Each structure stands twice: as structure tokens, then as C-alpha cells.
Coordinates of C-alpha atoms in Angstrom, one line a residue:
Chain A
X1 CA 89.8 68.7 86.9
X2 CA 90.5 70.5 90.3
X3 CA 92.4 68.7 93.0
X4 CA 92.7 70.5 96.3
X5 CA 95.1 68.7 98.7
X6 CA 95.8 69.5 102.4
X7 CA 94.8 73.1 101.8
X8 CA 95.5 75.2 104.9
X9 CA 94.9 78.9 105.6
X10 CA 95.7 80.6 108.8
X11 CA 95.0 84.2 109.8
X12 CA 97.4 84.9 112.6
X13 CA 96.6 82.3 115.2
X14 CA 93.2 81.4 113.7
X15 CA 93.0 78.4 111.4
X16 CA 90.2 79.0 108.9
X17 CA 91.0 76.0 106.8
X18 CA 92.8 72.9 108.1
X19 CA 94.2 70.4 105.6
X20 CA 91.1 70.3 103.5
X21 CA 91.3 67.9 100.5
X22 CA 88.7 67.3 97.8
X23 CA 88.4 66.8 94.1
X24 CA 86.1 68.2 91.4
X25 CA 85.4 66.0 88.4
X26 CA 84.9 67.5 85.0
X27 CA 81.2 68.1 84.2
X28 CA 79.8 67.8 87.7
X29 CA 78.1 70.2 90.1
X30 CA 79.8 69.9 93.4
X31 CA 78.1 71.4 96.5
X32 CA 80.4 72.9 99.1
X33 CA 78.4 73.4 102.3
X34 CA 78.8 74.1 105.9
X35 CA 77.5 76.4 108.6
X36 CA 78.5 80.1 108.8
X37 CA 82.2 80.4 109.5
X38 CA 83.0 76.9 108.4
X39 CA 85.6 78.1 105.8
X40 CA 83.7 77.8 102.6
X41 CA 84.4 81.3 101.4
X42 CA 88.0 81.1 102.6
X43 CA 88.3 78.0 100.5
X44 CA 86.9 79.9 97.5
X45 CA 89.3 82.8 98.1
X46 CA 92.3 80.5 98.1
X47 CA 91.3 78.6 95.0
X48 CA 90.4 81.7 93.0
X49 CA 93.7 83.5 94.1
X50 CA 92.1 86.2 96.2
X51 CA 94.1 84.8 99.2
X52 CA 97.4 82.9 99.1
X53 CA 97.1 79.6 100.9
X54 CA 99.3 79.0 104.0
X55 CA 100.0 75.4 102.9
X56 CA 98.7 72.8 100.5
X57 CA 98.4 72.4 96.8
X58 CA 95.6 73.3 94.3
X59 CA 95.9 71.5 91.0
X60 CA 93.8 72.8 88.2
X61 CA 93.9 71.0 84.8
X62 CA 97.3 69.5 85.9
X63 CA 99.1 72.6 87.1
X64 CA 99.5 73.8 90.7
X65 CA 97.8 77.2 90.8
X66 CA 98.2 77.8 94.6
X67 CA 99.4 81.4 95.1
X68 CA 98.9 82.6 91.5
X69 CA 97.2 86.0 91.1
X70 CA 93.5 86.0 90.3
X71 CA 94.0 87.3 86.8
X72 CA 96.3 84.4 86.0
X73 CA 93.9 81.9 87.4
X74 CA 91.1 83.5 85.5
X75 CA 93.0 83.1 82.2
X76 CA 93.4 79.4 83.0
X77 CA 89.7 79.0 83.0
X78 CA 88.7 79.3 86.7
X79 CA 86.6 82.1 88.0
X80 CA 84.2 82.9 90.8
X81 CA 81.2 84.9 91.8
X82 CA 80.8 86.7 95.1
X83 CA 78.2 86.1 97.7
X84 CA 77.5 89.8 97.8
X85 CA 77.4 91.0 94.2
X86 CA 80.2 93.5 93.4
X87 CA 79.2 95.1 90.1
X88 CA 81.0 98.2 88.8
X89 CA 78.2 100.5 89.8
X90 CA 79.2 103.3 87.4
X91 CA 79.5 101.1 84.4
X92 CA 76.4 100.1 82.4
X93 CA 75.2 96.5 82.8
X94 CA 76.5 95.7 79.3
X95 CA 79.9 97.3 80.0
X96 CA 80.2 95.3 83.2
X97 CA 79.9 92.1 81.2
X98 CA 81.8 93.2 78.1
X99 CA 84.9 94.2 80.2
X100 CA 84.9 90.8 81.7
X101 CA 84.5 89.2 78.3
X102 CA 87.4 91.2 77.0
X103 CA 89.9 90.7 79.8
X104 CA 88.9 87.2 80.8
X105 CA 89.5 85.7 77.4
X106 CA 92.5 83.4 77.0
X107 CA 93.1 84.7 73.5
X108 CA 93.0 88.3 72.4
X109 CA 89.4 89.3 71.8
X110 CA 88.3 92.1 69.5
X111 CA 86.0 94.7 70.9
X112 CA 83.1 93.5 68.7
X113 CA 83.7 89.9 69.7
X114 CA 83.7 90.8 73.4
X115 CA 80.5 92.8 73.0
X116 CA 78.8 89.9 71.2
X117 CA 79.8 87.4 73.9
X118 CA 78.5 89.8 76.5
X119 CA 75.1 90.0 74.9
X120 CA 75.0 86.3 74.6
X121 CA 75.7 85.8 78.3
X122 CA 73.3 88.5 79.3
X123 CA 70.6 86.8 77.2
X124 CA 71.5 83.4 78.9
X125 CA 71.1 84.7 82.4
X126 CA 68.0 86.6 81.4
X127 CA 69.1 90.2 81.8
X128 CA 68.1 93.0 79.5
X129 CA 70.7 93.6 76.8
X130 CA 69.8 97.3 76.7
X131 CA 73.3 98.8 77.0
X132 CA 72.5 102.0 78.8
X133 CA 71.0 100.7 82.1
X134 CA 73.1 100.8 85.2
X135 CA 73.5 98.0 87.8
X136 CA 71.9 100.2 90.4
X137 CA 68.6 99.7 88.7
X138 CA 68.7 96.0 89.4
X139 CA 67.1 94.3 92.4
X140 CA 68.8 91.6 94.5
X141 CA 67.9 88.8 92.0
X142 CA 69.1 90.9 89.0
X143 CA 72.4 91.7 90.7
X144 CA 73.0 88.0 91.3
X145 CA 72.4 87.4 87.6
X146 CA 74.8 90.1 86.7
X147 CA 77.4 88.6 89.0
X148 CA 77.0 85.3 87.2
X149 CA 77.0 86.9 83.8
X150 CA 80.3 88.6 84.5
X151 CA 81.9 85.3 85.6
X152 CA 80.5 83.4 82.6
X153 CA 81.7 86.1 80.2
X154 CA 85.3 85.3 81.1
X155 CA 84.8 81.9 79.5
X156 CA 85.5 79.7 82.5
X157 CA 85.9 75.9 82.4
X158 CA 85.2 75.8 86.2
X159 CA 83.0 78.2 88.0
X160 CA 83.1 78.7 91.7
X161 CA 79.6 80.1 92.5
X162 CA 79.3 81.7 95.9
X163 CA 75.6 81.8 95.8
X164 CA 74.2 82.0 99.3
X165 CA 70.6 82.4 98.2
X166 CA 69.7 83.9 101.6
X167 CA 68.7 87.3 100.1
X168 CA 66.3 85.8 97.6
X169 CA 62.7 84.7 97.8
X170 CA 61.7 81.0 97.1
X171 CA 60.9 81.7 93.5
X172 CA 64.2 83.5 92.8
X173 CA 66.0 80.7 94.7
X174 CA 64.5 78.0 92.5
X175 CA 65.3 80.0 89.3
X176 CA 68.9 80.5 90.5
X177 CA 69.3 76.8 91.0
X178 CA 67.8 76.2 87.6
X179 CA 70.2 78.7 86.1
X180 CA 73.3 76.8 87.4
X181 CA 71.9 73.6 85.9
X182 CA 71.6 75.4 82.6
X183 CA 75.1 76.7 82.8
X184 CA 76.4 73.2 83.1
X185 CA 74.0 71.8 80.6
X186 CA 74.3 74.4 77.8
X187 CA 77.8 75.7 78.3
X188 CA 79.4 72.5 79.7
X189 CA 80.9 74.4 82.7
X190 CA 81.9 72.4 85.8
X191 CA 80.5 74.1 88.9
X192 CA 81.4 74.3 92.6
X193 CA 78.5 75.7 94.4
X194 CA 78.8 77.2 97.9
X195 CA 75.7 77.6 99.9
X196 CA 74.7 77.4 103.5
X197 CA 71.0 76.8 103.1
X198 CA 71.2 73.1 102.1
X199 CA 67.7 72.2 100.9
X200 CA 67.9 73.9 97.4
X201 CA 71.4 72.9 96.8
X202 CA 70.9 69.2 97.6
X203 CA 68.4 68.8 94.8
X204 CA 70.8 70.1 92.2
X205 CA 74.3 68.9 93.0
X206 CA 75.9 65.6 92.1
X207 CA 78.1 65.4 95.2
X208 CA 78.6 67.4 98.4
X209 CA 81.6 68.3 100.5
X210 CA 80.8 69.5 104.0
X211 CA 83.1 71.8 106.0
X212 CA 82.8 72.6 109.6
X213 CA 85.3 74.7 111.6
X214 CA 87.7 74.6 108.7
X215 CA 87.8 70.8 108.3
X216 CA 86.1 68.5 105.9
X217 CA 83.6 66.4 107.9
X218 CA 81.8 64.6 105.1
X219 CA 81.8 64.0 101.4
X220 CA 79.5 62.0 99.1
X221 CA 76.2 61.9 97.4
X222 CA 73.6 64.3 98.8
X223 CA 71.4 61.6 100.2
X224 CA 74.2 59.9 102.1
X225 CA 75.6 63.2 103.4
X226 CA 72.2 64.4 104.7
X227 CA 72.1 61.3 106.9
X228 CA 75.6 61.7 108.2
X229 CA 75.4 62.2 112.0
X230 CA 78.4 64.6 112.0
X231 CA 76.6 66.8 109.4
X232 CA 73.4 66.8 111.3
X233 CA 75.4 67.8 114.4
X234 CA 77.2 70.6 112.6
X235 CA 73.9 72.0 111.5
X236 CA 72.8 72.0 115.1
X237 CA 70.5 69.1 114.7
X238 CA 68.7 70.6 111.8
X239 CA 68.1 67.6 109.6
X240 CA 67.8 68.1 105.9
X241 CA 64.7 66.6 104.4
X242 CA 64.9 65.5 100.8
X243 CA 61.7 64.7 99.1
Chain B
X1 CA 83.7 151.4 90.1
X2 CA 85.3 149.0 87.7
X3 CA 84.4 149.1 84.1
X4 CA 82.3 146.0 83.3
X5 CA 84.5 145.4 80.2
X6 CA 87.4 144.6 82.5
X7 CA 85.3 142.2 84.5
X8 CA 84.2 140.5 81.3
X9 CA 87.8 140.3 80.2
X10 CA 88.8 138.8 83.6
X11 CA 86.0 136.3 83.3
X12 CA 87.2 135.2 79.8
X13 CA 90.7 134.9 81.1
X14 CA 89.4 132.9 84.0
X15 CA 87.9 130.4 81.7
X16 CA 91.2 130.2 79.8
X17 CA 93.1 129.6 83.0
X18 CA 90.5 127.1 84.1
X19 CA 91.2 124.9 81.0
X20 CA 94.8 124.3 82.0
X21 CA 94.0 123.9 85.7
X22 CA 91.4 121.3 84.8
X23 CA 94.0 119.5 82.8
X24 CA 96.3 119.4 85.8
X25 CA 93.5 118.4 88.2
X26 CA 92.2 115.6 85.9
X27 CA 95.6 114.1 85.6
X28 CA 96.1 114.1 89.3
X29 CA 92.6 112.9 89.9
X30 CA 92.8 110.1 87.4
X31 CA 95.8 108.6 89.2
X32 CA 94.2 109.0 92.6
X33 CA 90.9 107.4 91.3
X34 CA 92.6 104.3 90.0
X35 CA 95.6 103.9 92.4
X36 CA 94.3 105.5 95.5
X37 CA 97.5 107.4 95.8
X38 CA 97.9 111.2 95.7
X39 CA 101.0 112.2 93.7
X40 CA 101.8 115.3 95.7
X41 CA 104.7 115.9 93.3
X42 CA 102.5 115.9 90.2
X43 CA 103.0 119.5 89.2
X44 CA 106.8 119.1 89.9
X45 CA 106.8 116.5 87.1
X46 CA 105.1 119.1 85.0
X47 CA 107.9 121.5 85.9
X48 CA 110.5 119.0 84.7
X49 CA 108.7 118.5 81.4
X50 CA 108.6 122.3 81.0
X51 CA 112.4 122.4 81.2
X52 CA 112.4 119.7 78.4
X53 CA 110.3 122.1 76.3
X54 CA 112.5 125.0 77.1
X55 CA 115.8 123.2 76.4
X56 CA 114.7 121.5 73.2
X57 CA 113.1 124.7 71.8
X58 CA 115.3 127.5 73.1
X59 CA 118.7 125.8 73.4
X60 CA 118.6 123.2 70.7
X61 CA 116.4 125.1 68.4
X62 CA 113.8 122.4 67.8
X63 CA 110.4 123.6 66.4
X64 CA 107.8 124.1 69.1
X65 CA 105.7 121.2 68.1
X66 CA 108.6 118.8 68.3
X67 CA 109.8 120.2 71.6
X68 CA 106.2 119.9 72.8
X69 CA 106.1 116.2 71.8
X70 CA 109.4 115.8 73.7
X71 CA 107.8 117.3 76.7
X72 CA 104.8 114.9 76.5
X73 CA 107.1 111.9 76.0
X74 CA 109.1 112.9 79.0
X75 CA 105.9 113.2 81.0
X76 CA 105.0 109.6 80.1
X77 CA 108.5 108.4 81.1
X78 CA 108.4 110.3 84.4
X79 CA 104.9 108.9 85.1
X80 CA 106.1 105.4 84.6
X81 CA 109.3 105.9 86.6
X82 CA 107.3 107.4 89.5
X83 CA 105.0 104.4 89.5
X84 CA 107.6 101.7 89.2
X85 CA 110.3 103.2 91.5
X86 CA 108.2 104.9 94.2
X87 CA 104.5 103.9 94.1
X88 CA 104.8 100.1 93.4
X89 CA 106.8 99.3 96.6
X90 CA 104.4 101.3 98.8
X91 CA 101.1 100.5 97.1
X92 CA 99.7 98.7 100.2
X93 CA 101.3 101.0 102.8
X94 CA 99.2 103.4 104.9
X95 CA 98.1 106.6 103.0
X96 CA 100.3 108.8 105.3
X97 CA 103.4 106.9 104.1
X98 CA 102.4 107.3 100.5
X99 CA 101.9 111.1 101.1
X100 CA 105.3 111.3 102.7
X101 CA 107.0 109.4 99.9
X102 CA 105.5 111.5 97.1
X103 CA 106.0 114.6 99.2
X104 CA 109.7 113.6 99.5
X105 CA 109.8 113.2 95.8
X106 CA 108.6 116.8 95.5
X107 CA 111.5 118.2 97.5
X108 CA 113.9 115.9 95.7
X109 CA 112.8 117.2 92.3
X110 CA 112.8 120.8 93.4
X111 CA 116.2 120.6 94.9
X112 CA 117.7 118.6 92.0
X113 CA 116.2 121.1 89.5
X114 CA 117.7 124.0 91.4
X115 CA 121.1 122.2 91.4
X116 CA 121.0 121.5 87.7
X117 CA 119.3 124.6 86.3
X118 CA 119.7 127.2 89.1
X119 CA 116.7 129.4 90.1
X120 CA 116.7 131.4 86.9
X121 CA 113.3 131.9 85.3
X122 CA 113.4 130.6 81.8
X123 CA 110.8 131.1 79.2
X124 CA 109.9 129.8 75.8
X125 CA 109.4 133.1 73.9
X126 CA 106.8 132.8 71.2
X127 CA 105.7 136.1 69.8
X128 CA 101.9 136.0 69.4
X129 CA 99.9 139.1 69.1
X130 CA 97.0 139.5 71.5
X131 CA 93.6 138.9 70.0
X132 CA 90.9 141.6 70.2
X133 CA 87.3 140.5 70.2
X134 CA 84.6 143.1 70.9
X135 CA 87.0 145.3 72.9
X136 CA 88.3 142.4 75.0
X137 CA 91.9 141.4 74.8
X138 CA 92.7 137.7 74.9
X139 CA 96.2 136.4 74.7
X140 CA 96.7 134.0 71.7
X141 CA 98.9 131.7 73.8
X142 CA 96.1 131.4 76.4
X143 CA 93.5 130.7 73.8
X144 CA 95.6 128.0 72.2
X145 CA 96.2 126.4 75.6
X146 CA 92.5 126.5 76.4
X147 CA 91.5 124.9 73.1
X148 CA 94.2 122.2 73.4
X149 CA 93.3 121.5 77.0
X150 CA 89.7 121.0 76.1
X151 CA 90.7 118.8 73.2
X152 CA 92.9 116.6 75.4
X153 CA 90.2 116.3 78.0
X154 CA 87.7 115.2 75.4
X155 CA 90.3 112.7 74.3
X156 CA 90.6 111.5 77.9
X157 CA 86.9 111.1 78.2
X158 CA 86.7 109.1 75.0
X159 CA 89.6 107.0 76.1
X160 CA 88.0 106.2 79.4
X161 CA 84.6 105.5 78.0
X162 CA 85.2 103.9 74.6
X163 CA 88.2 101.7 75.0
X164 CA 88.5 98.5 77.0
X165 CA 91.6 99.6 78.9
X166 CA 89.8 102.9 79.8
X167 CA 86.8 100.9 80.9
X168 CA 89.1 98.7 82.9
X169 CA 90.6 101.8 84.5
X170 CA 87.2 103.0 85.6
X171 CA 86.3 99.5 86.8
X172 CA 89.5 99.2 88.8
X173 CA 88.8 102.6 90.4
X174 CA 85.5 101.1 91.6
X175 CA 86.7 97.7 92.7
X176 CA 90.3 96.6 92.4
X177 CA 89.7 93.0 93.4
X178 CA 86.7 92.2 91.2
X179 CA 88.5 93.3 88.1
X180 CA 91.4 90.9 88.8
X181 CA 89.0 88.0 89.0
X182 CA 87.8 88.9 85.5
X183 CA 91.3 88.5 84.1
X184 CA 92.6 92.1 84.1
X185 CA 96.1 92.3 85.7
X186 CA 95.8 95.3 88.0
X187 CA 99.5 96.1 87.7
X188 CA 99.1 96.6 84.0
X189 CA 96.1 98.9 84.6
X190 CA 98.1 100.9 87.1
X191 CA 101.0 101.2 84.7
X192 CA 98.8 102.4 81.9
X193 CA 97.1 104.9 84.3
X194 CA 100.5 106.3 85.4
X195 CA 101.5 106.6 81.8
X196 CA 98.3 108.5 80.9
X197 CA 98.6 110.7 84.0
X198 CA 102.2 111.4 83.0
X199 CA 101.2 112.2 79.4
X200 CA 98.6 114.7 80.8
X201 CA 101.3 116.3 82.9
X202 CA 103.4 116.6 79.8
X203 CA 100.6 118.2 77.8
X204 CA 100.0 120.6 80.7
X205 CA 103.7 121.4 80.7
X206 CA 103.7 122.3 77.0
X207 CA 100.6 124.6 77.4
X208 CA 102.1 126.2 80.5
X209 CA 105.4 126.7 78.8
X210 CA 103.9 129.1 76.2
X211 CA 102.3 131.2 79.0
X212 CA 104.7 131.2 81.9
X213 CA 108.4 131.0 82.5
X214 CA 109.7 127.9 84.3
X215 CA 111.8 127.8 87.5
X216 CA 112.4 125.0 90.0
X217 CA 109.6 126.3 92.3
X218 CA 107.0 126.2 89.6
X219 CA 105.3 123.3 91.3
X220 CA 104.8 125.5 94.4
X221 CA 102.8 127.9 92.3
X222 CA 100.5 125.5 90.7
X223 CA 100.7 122.4 93.0
X224 CA 98.5 123.6 95.9
X225 CA 95.8 125.0 93.7
X226 CA 95.7 121.7 91.7
X227 CA 95.4 119.6 94.8
X228 CA 92.8 122.0 96.2
X229 CA 90.7 121.7 93.0
X230 CA 90.8 117.9 93.3
X231 CA 89.6 118.0 96.9
X232 CA 87.0 120.6 96.2
X233 CA 85.6 118.5 93.3
X234 CA 85.8 115.4 95.4
X235 CA 89.0 113.3 95.2
X236 CA 88.7 110.9 92.3
X237 CA 85.6 112.7 90.9
X238 CA 86.5 113.8 87.4
X239 CA 83.4 115.9 86.7
X240 CA 83.7 117.6 90.1
X241 CA 87.4 118.5 89.4
X242 CA 86.5 119.9 86.0
X243 CA 83.8 122.2 87.5
X244 CA 86.0 123.1 90.5
X245 CA 88.8 124.2 88.1
X246 CA 86.6 126.9 86.6
X247 CA 85.2 128.0 89.9
X248 CA 88.7 128.5 91.2
X249 CA 90.1 130.1 88.1
X250 CA 87.2 132.6 87.9
X251 CA 87.7 133.6 91.6
X252 CA 91.4 134.1 90.9
X253 CA 90.9 136.0 87.7
X254 CA 88.0 138.3 88.8
X255 CA 89.6 138.8 92.3
X256 CA 92.7 139.8 90.4
X257 CA 91.0 142.6 88.6
X258 CA 88.9 143.8 91.5
X259 CA 91.7 143.7 94.0
X260 CA 94.9 142.0 93.1
X261 CA 96.1 138.6 91.9
X262 CA 97.3 137.8 95.5
X263 CA 93.9 138.7 96.9
X264 CA 92.3 136.4 94.3
X265 CA 94.3 133.5 95.7
X266 CA 93.5 134.5 99.2
X267 CA 89.8 134.4 98.4
X268 CA 90.1 131.1 96.6
X269 CA 91.9 129.4 99.5
X270 CA 89.5 130.9 102.0
X271 CA 86.6 129.6 100.0
X272 CA 88.3 126.2 100.0
X273 CA 88.7 126.1 103.8
X274 CA 85.0 127.1 104.2
X275 CA 83.9 124.4 101.7
X276 CA 85.9 121.8 103.7
X277 CA 83.5 122.5 106.6
X278 CA 80.4 122.7 104.5
X279 CA 81.1 120.0 102.0
X280 CA 84.1 117.9 103.1
X281 CA 83.4 115.3 100.4
X282 CA 83.5 117.8 97.6
X283 CA 80.9 120.0 95.9
X284 CA 79.2 117.0 94.3
X285 CA 79.2 114.7 97.3
X286 CA 75.8 113.4 98.3
X287 CA 75.0 114.3 101.9
X288 CA 75.2 111.4 104.2

């Protein structure tokens, strides 16, 4: 579904991503992990069009999308969430999602249709559908849900979820992981999930790609990757325990 | 001692003036809010549209409503031209370059207008009797301008809150990048914003045409006060600009009766300078 080959991004003399290649298969949840500063977010930025890659190709559903603008990429069915939620603070929660449903759609969507889709998505992520509430009334968990709802409202085929559950308590973390499972199960959306706390992610994803210092150091099933000496080294010896 | 009736009359006239000033300020503010660029030459675009109204009505003999529509249409065209030719290439440049570019446009328009139309004052003469309500005289032209200004501002409010493109404009003004990820092409949103800002300049031009005569330096008379109102209200803050318009217009109108019109402007600008020290973020800015 998504084939990233030899993706490279340099900022001046600093190489944030160095010839990274990986593939995402339709219907899977792929984990993209690595320590802080390993290039996960840069990789997301390149794939979603926020940054133009320095070199390499990104093929999505057969077409090279490297260097396209984010709105074009969104219309092809690929969107992302941000690690730090970026809601439109002065728009109501419902408007935040409705505007995404309206502009993200591949075909022209009527206002009523967009509004209906927005309510559906809000319901799925478990946010109140009460239209007047502002995002500023939400807590950290609620803002994460809103971020996800906006991305889902655009009707993606592939979702890049920059989750980083760092700001959440264990209960919220588990429910966020569960949410991504439901997104795949109920909406059939393929997911790439970025995270640097590995334990939660490892229980949910089908496969893992590990980045370190801008290079891919491992790829495979969670169980095998967790045993990989290079991964253990990258995480400063912190071994991931899977029950 | 001034007869209270004159003060009341001045206050009423101040409100009338405030309506048109608010229209100008909201147009400038809308563009700033979405694009982050201050069109220093905004009121000079208004001036060009005023010439359109003058020529179509007074020279070609069109009815006022048709000339007015021509003025608004020209405003839209000018707004789009400014965006495509001047703003688009410098959208990511430092703010000072953008100020210099739109400031340069101001002098270009002024000089070109002087070259084309000389410095003669030209006015659209419409004979409307003044209106007397309870001993207060209000000019009909001003009343019509005020009512239409308010109507256009209500229209703008509904446009921004009830339509998707309006909602997208508000969204882009809060976070450019996030809106693009949700499929809205920012360039299109900018283009629509510039067209709407231009249309508001056009409407303001029509309403100013029936009250004032036009000359190439018209922008110098209304430009600084418009910019000042936007800053006073908090750049990009629509409600702030609306309120600031009436504060400024009242100071000018009442100061004009008590002392003189010039003194009214002196007080308004002095207040502005003081406010910049007291509340640099605008009257509605939260204290840090």
C-alpha cells in the first residue's frame, strides 16, 4: 500500500533520515519506533507532505507522492495526527471535525453529509457530539481523541498516528491502543503508529520498524525485534518485556 | 459650555462614522488574520474603487446602484491581483519585506492615480436631505452608509461562521499547517480571503463615495486610522477591531465638536500611543 524507498531528509548538514526503506501492507498496523531524535517524526512529515524529502521515493497506492502538498496527499487517502494535538482552539469540537470531513473528502461533500460524518467519527472516538463545546474544555486524553477524530473524518485509507502516549496515564494509554485497534477493525484503515514507549505498542502492532539516528536498524515481528541486540542497544539497554 | 444637543449629535455622527471605519478595519484584519500579511495599501485600493464609482456614475451616467456594484467588483479584482502579483511571491518572506512591498504598492497607487486623474477632488453628488430626529440632524448618506456597513459586517460574520470556506478561513488563521493536512488547499483559502477582503474594500469605497470626495491621497486620510484601529483592537481580532472603530470614531466626532476635527484626530492618535504602552496586544489582549 505504501512503499518508502531510500527516503533521505537533510536539514543543512544534519541528516535526519538516511536512505530509509520500508513497506506498509494493506490492513496491517505497523509500529514505527525508535528513541527520541531517531527520525520517526521527520519520516511522518515527509510521507504526509509537511516536509519535502531530500531524496528517495514514497509510493502510495501505486503513485509517487514524494514532494506533493499535504492537501493533495490527504485527498489520496493518507493523513496523519500530531504528537502534540493541534486543534483549532476557537472552533467548536464539532466544527473542528466537520471542517476536516468537508475538505478531506475525495468527492464533493454536502454540508449535511460532512456534519453527519463528523458526528459519526466523534461517536466512534468517544467524544461528546454536543456541538457548542470548545476544544479548550478537553483534557490531554480528550485532545488526543479530537486529533484522531479530525484525521479519521478526512476518510483516510492509511493513517499515520503520531501517538506518543507519554502525556497519558496507563488507563488512557490502554484505551488509546484499543482505539487504534478499533479504527482498523471497524473502519478497515491501515495504520502506521509512531511511539517511543515500546511496551504498549508492541502488544498491538503486527510488525515493527525501528529507527535509530535516522537509519533503519531492525524490522520484523514485535517478538523478534524486541530480542534484536541493536534495538536493545539503541534503547540504552532497556529490554522490552512482552508478557 | 457646549449645548448637550451638539454633543449628542456628535455622538450619533460618531457611531455613523464608526460603522464605515469598522468595515475598513475588518477587511484589513481579515486578511491579516488569515495570511499574516498587513496590506498597508488597503485604503488605497478603496480609493481606486471610489474612482470607479465616480467615473461610472458621474461620467458614464450609470445609476448609483450599478456604479456601486462596479466598485465592489473592482475591489474583488484588485484584492485578487494584489494577492497573486505581490503577496504570493513574498508569503514566506520576513514581515518587514512584506511591509515594504505593500508600502511600495501604496506609493505606486498614489502616484499612478495622480498621474491618471490629477489631484482634483471629485465627488459623487447625490442630493439627500438631512434627517431631523428630535432636534438632531443626521445626514441621510451617513445613515445609509452606517446601515449598509452593519449589514455587510453581519454578512461577513455569517459567512465566517456558517459556511465551510469561512470556517476554513478561521481554521487557517489559527493553524495553517493543520488545515492543509485535512485536505484544504491553503492557496485557495488565501485567494478567497483576498477576494472577500477586496470586496469589503469595494463596499467601503461605495459607502465613502456618497459622503466624501475622492482624490489620490484619500488613502492617507483613512489608511492610518484604519491600521491604528486594527492594532488597537489587536491585529487579527475581529471583535476588538469592531469595538476599537467606535471608540476612535467617537473620540474624533466628539473632539471635533468640543475643539476641532484636527484636535479630535490628535486625541485619537495620542490615545493610541498611550494604549500601545498600556496594552500593546490590543484592548482585548489577555495580560501575560
